[in-house]
PDB file of C-alpha atoms in Angstrom:
ATOM      1  CA  UNK A1175      -0.132   0.277  -0.059  1.00 53.00           C
ATOM      2  CA  UNK A1176       1.148   3.144  -0.480  1.00 53.00           C
ATOM      3  CA  UNK A1177       2.463   5.656   2.040  1.00 53.00           C
ATOM      4  CA  UNK A1178       0.675   7.238   4.502  1.00 56.00           C
ATOM      5  CA  UNK A1179      -0.055  11.478   3.053  1.00 57.00           C
ATOM      6  CA  UNK A1180       1.476  14.689   5.503  1.00 59.00           C
ATOM      7  CA  UNK A1181      -2.517  15.777   4.868  1.00 80.00           C
ATOM      8  CA  UNK A1182      -3.170  12.036   6.901  1.00 81.00           C
ATOM      9  CA  UNK A1183      -1.303  13.035   9.400  1.00 85.00           C
ATOM     10  CA  UNK A1184      -1.705  17.003  10.248  1.00 88.00           C
ATOM     11  CA  UNK A1185      -5.301  15.440  10.590  1.00 90.00           C
ATOM     12  CA  UNK A1186      -4.619  13.155  13.311  1.00 93.00           C
ATOM     13  CA  UNK A1187      -2.990  15.624  15.037  1.00 94.00           C
ATOM     14  CA  UNK A1188      -4.976  17.864  14.975  1.00 93.00           C
ATOM     15  CA  UNK A1189      -7.485  15.274  16.462  1.00 96.00           C
ATOM     16  CA  UNK A1190      -4.748  14.642  18.775  1.00 97.00           C
ATOM     17  CA  UNK A1191      -4.389  17.904  20.170  1.00 96.00           C
ATOM     18  CA  UNK A1192      -8.386  18.472  20.684  1.00 95.00           C
ATOM     19  CA  UNK A1193      -8.738  15.095  22.999  1.00 97.00           C
ATOM     20  CA  UNK A1194      -5.808  16.147  24.565  1.00 97.00           C
ATOM     21  CA  UNK A1195      -7.443  19.874  25.586  1.00 96.00           C
ATOM     22  CA  UNK A1196     -10.772  18.739  26.164  1.00 96.00           C
ATOM     23  CA  UNK A1197      -9.384  15.908  28.148  1.00 97.00           C
ATOM     24  CA  UNK A1198      -7.269  17.881  29.569  1.00 97.00           C
ATOM     25  CA  UNK A1199      -4.376  14.984  29.442  1.00 97.00           C
ATOM     26  CA  UNK A1200      -1.053  14.722  27.371  1.00 97.00           C
ATOM     27  CA  UNK A1201      -0.990  14.735  23.657  1.00 97.00           C
ATOM     28  CA  UNK A1202       1.992  11.905  23.355  1.00 96.00           C
ATOM     29  CA  UNK A1203      -0.098   9.531  26.164  1.00 96.00           C
ATOM     30  CA  UNK A1204      -3.735  10.296  23.346  1.00 97.00           C
ATOM     31  CA  UNK A1205      -1.398   9.233  20.339  1.00 97.00           C
ATOM     32  CA  UNK A1206      -0.099   6.320  21.876  1.00 97.00           C
ATOM     33  CA  UNK A1207      -3.464   4.751  23.379  1.00 96.00           C
ATOM     34  CA  UNK A1208      -5.008   5.543  19.484  1.00 97.00           C
ATOM     35  CA  UNK A1209      -2.114   3.906  18.476  1.00 97.00           C
ATOM     36  CA  UNK A1210      -2.600   0.463  20.460  1.00 96.00           C
ATOM     37  CA  UNK A1211      -6.261   0.476  19.930  1.00 93.00           C
ATOM     38  CA  UNK A1212      -5.425  -0.351  15.827  1.00 94.00           C
ATOM     39  CA  UNK A1213      -4.309  -3.653  14.140  1.00 91.00           C
ATOM     40  CA  UNK A1214      -1.399  -4.297  12.289  1.00 93.00           C
ATOM     41  CA  UNK A1215       1.143  -1.734  13.732  1.00 96.00           C
ATOM     42  CA  UNK A1216       3.184  -3.875  16.000  1.00 97.00           C
ATOM     43  CA  UNK A1217       5.338  -6.595  16.715  1.00 97.00           C
ATOM     44  CA  UNK A1218       6.363  -9.172  19.662  1.00 96.00           C
ATOM     45  CA  UNK A1219       9.642 -10.887  20.144  1.00 97.00           C
ATOM     46  CA  UNK A1220      10.752 -12.234  22.873  1.00 96.00           C
ATOM     47  CA  UNK A1221      13.983 -11.075  23.899  1.00 96.00           C
ATOM     48  CA  UNK A1222      16.751 -12.524  26.656  1.00 96.00           C
ATOM     49  CA  UNK A1223      16.070 -10.956  29.774  1.00 96.00           C
ATOM     50  CA  UNK A1224      19.556  -8.823  29.498  1.00 96.00           C
ATOM     51  CA  UNK A1225      18.656  -7.241  26.000  1.00 97.00           C
ATOM     52  CA  UNK A1226      15.368  -5.627  26.788  1.00 97.00           C
ATOM     53  CA  UNK A1227      16.764  -2.129  28.355  1.00 97.00           C
ATOM     54  CA  UNK A1228      18.781  -2.022  24.926  1.00 97.00           C
ATOM     55  CA  UNK A1229      16.210  -2.694  23.037  1.00 97.00           C
ATOM     56  CA  UNK A1230      13.815  -0.838  24.123  1.00 97.00           C
ATOM     57  CA  UNK A1231      15.884   2.777  24.630  1.00 96.00           C
ATOM     58  CA  UNK A1232      16.912   2.018  20.524  1.00 96.00           C
ATOM     59  CA  UNK A1233      13.488   1.691  19.468  1.00 97.00           C
ATOM     60  CA  UNK A1234      11.851   4.725  21.006  1.00 95.00           C
ATOM     61  CA  UNK A1235      14.590   6.837  19.562  1.00 95.00           C
ATOM     62  CA  UNK A1236      12.948   6.197  16.047  1.00 96.00           C
ATOM     63  CA  UNK A1237      10.000   8.673  17.376  1.00 94.00           C
ATOM     64  CA  UNK A1238       7.310   9.536  19.749  1.00 92.00           C
ATOM     65  CA  UNK A1239       4.837   6.695  18.327  1.00 94.00           C
ATOM     66  CA  UNK A1240       7.391   3.894  18.529  1.00 97.00           C
ATOM     67  CA  UNK A1241       7.911   2.641  22.345  1.00 97.00           C
ATOM     68  CA  UNK A1242       7.827  -1.067  23.375  1.00 97.00           C
ATOM     69  CA  UNK A1243       5.136  -3.139  25.924  1.00 96.00           C
ATOM     70  CA  UNK A1244       7.093  -5.783  28.104  1.00 97.00           C
ATOM     71  CA  UNK A1245       5.766  -8.526  30.152  1.00 95.00           C
ATOM     72  CA  UNK A1246       6.876 -12.088  31.077  1.00 92.00           C
ATOM     73  CA  UNK A1247       8.149 -14.115  28.895  1.00 88.00           C
ATOM     74  CA  UNK A1248       7.450 -18.020  28.944  1.00 89.00           C
ATOM     75  CA  UNK A1249      10.623 -19.150  29.408  1.00 92.00           C
ATOM     76  CA  UNK A1250      13.136 -18.057  32.357  1.00 94.00           C
ATOM     77  CA  UNK A1251      15.502 -15.085  31.381  1.00 95.00           C
ATOM     78  CA  UNK A1252      12.958 -13.905  28.630  1.00 96.00           C
ATOM     79  CA  UNK A1253      11.009 -11.237  28.524  1.00 97.00           C
ATOM     80  CA  UNK A1254       7.782 -10.893  25.384  1.00 97.00           C
ATOM     81  CA  UNK A1255       8.123  -6.860  24.193  1.00 98.00           C
ATOM     82  CA  UNK A1256       5.466  -5.381  22.179  1.00 97.00           C
ATOM     83  CA  UNK A1257       7.110  -2.965  19.683  1.00 98.00           C
ATOM     84  CA  UNK A1258       4.534  -0.571  18.304  1.00 98.00           C
ATOM     85  CA  UNK A1259       5.180   1.772  14.983  1.00 97.00           C
ATOM     86  CA  UNK A1260       4.977   5.312  14.547  1.00 95.00           C
ATOM     87  CA  UNK A1261       2.370   6.587  12.343  1.00 92.00           C
ATOM     88  CA  UNK A1262       5.702   7.792  10.421  1.00 89.00           C
ATOM     89  CA  UNK A1263       5.578   4.470   8.376  1.00 91.00           C
ATOM     90  CA  UNK A1264       1.162   3.541   8.123  1.00 90.00           C
ATOM     91  CA  UNK A1265       0.542   2.541   4.977  1.00 87.00           C
ATOM     92  CA  UNK A1266      -2.851   4.181   3.918  1.00 84.00           C
ATOM     93  CA  UNK A1267      -5.130   1.453   5.162  1.00 88.00           C
ATOM     94  CA  UNK A1268      -2.936   1.931   8.927  1.00 91.00           C
ATOM     95  CA  UNK A1269      -3.165   6.099   8.529  1.00 89.00           C
ATOM     96  CA  UNK A1270      -7.187   5.784   7.646  1.00 88.00           C
ATOM     97  CA  UNK A1271      -7.645   2.907  10.932  1.00 93.00           C
ATOM     98  CA  UNK A1272      -5.842   5.443  13.103  1.00 95.00           C
ATOM     99  CA  UNK A1273      -7.887   8.515  11.979  1.00 92.00           C
ATOM    100  CA  UNK A1274     -11.028   6.486  12.350  1.00 92.00           C
ATOM    101  CA  UNK A1275     -10.484   5.572  15.911  1.00 95.00           C
ATOM    102  CA  UNK A1276      -9.566   8.973  16.624  1.00 96.00           C
ATOM    103  CA  UNK A1277     -12.356  10.252  15.069  1.00 94.00           C
ATOM    104  CA  UNK A1278     -14.581   7.399  17.164  1.00 95.00           C
ATOM    105  CA  UNK A1279     -13.148   9.008  20.096  1.00 96.00           C
ATOM    106  CA  UNK A1280     -13.981  12.580  19.029  1.00 95.00           C
ATOM    107  CA  UNK A1281     -17.488  11.735  18.882  1.00 93.00           C
ATOM    108  CA  UNK A1282     -17.208  10.534  22.374  1.00 95.00           C
ATOM    109  CA  UNK A1283     -16.819  13.521  23.736  1.00 95.00           C
ATOM    110  CA  UNK A1284     -18.856  16.275  20.969  1.00 93.00           C
ATOM    111  CA  UNK A1285     -15.383  16.851  19.661  1.00 92.00           C
ATOM    112  CA  UNK A1286     -16.285  18.313  15.904  1.00 86.00           C
ATOM    113  CA  UNK A1287     -14.818  16.646  13.392  1.00 86.00           C
ATOM    114  CA  UNK A1288     -14.488  16.080   9.574  1.00 78.00           C
ATOM    115  CA  UNK A1289     -18.396  15.618   7.943  1.00 75.00           C
ATOM    116  CA  UNK A1290     -18.376  11.968   6.850  1.00 71.00           C
ATOM    117  CA  UNK A1291     -18.353  13.275   3.236  1.00 74.00           C
ATOM    118  CA  UNK A1292     -15.165  15.548   3.344  1.00 73.00           C
ATOM    119  CA  UNK A1293     -13.662  12.385   5.562  1.00 70.00           C
ATOM    120  CA  UNK A1294     -14.112  10.318   3.257  1.00 70.00           C
ATOM    121  CA  UNK A1295     -12.987  12.453   0.206  1.00 70.00           C
ATOM    122  CA  UNK A1296      -9.936  12.639   2.420  1.00 66.00           C
ATOM    123  CA  UNK A1297      -9.543   9.156   2.344  1.00 65.00           C
ATOM    124  CA  UNK A1298     -10.347   8.400  -0.596  1.00 67.00           C
ATOM    125  CA  UNK A1299      -7.282  10.667  -1.820  1.00 66.00           C
ATOM    126  CA  UNK A1300      -5.165   8.744   0.531  1.00 58.00           C
ATOM    127  CA  UNK A1301      -5.756   5.624  -1.085  1.00 56.00           C
TER     128      UNK A1301
END
């Protein structure tokens, strides 16, 4: 699929900003929660316990949306790490899913978003 457009990214951050202002929360937290809420934007890896910190810290250097969550592995000395990708590498489908997620959150809080018609036109341009 084609990569997401800068217009899509700008609209996503507009929605994130509106949610942050309404909820009095950090924009990065809202962004990361939205990323968690969509599929196909993470990988799960098993890592030696001694390598977890280096992996997680290195992953975060890719950008604001690049984060990791850890949980105990099934084997002793191994940690399960979920690596989330930031929207800078999303294709049009993934970006549309992220924006749909954010729009639904905004609607639940009566935050104005693009009309469904305008949003459909914008998404069609991305595709």
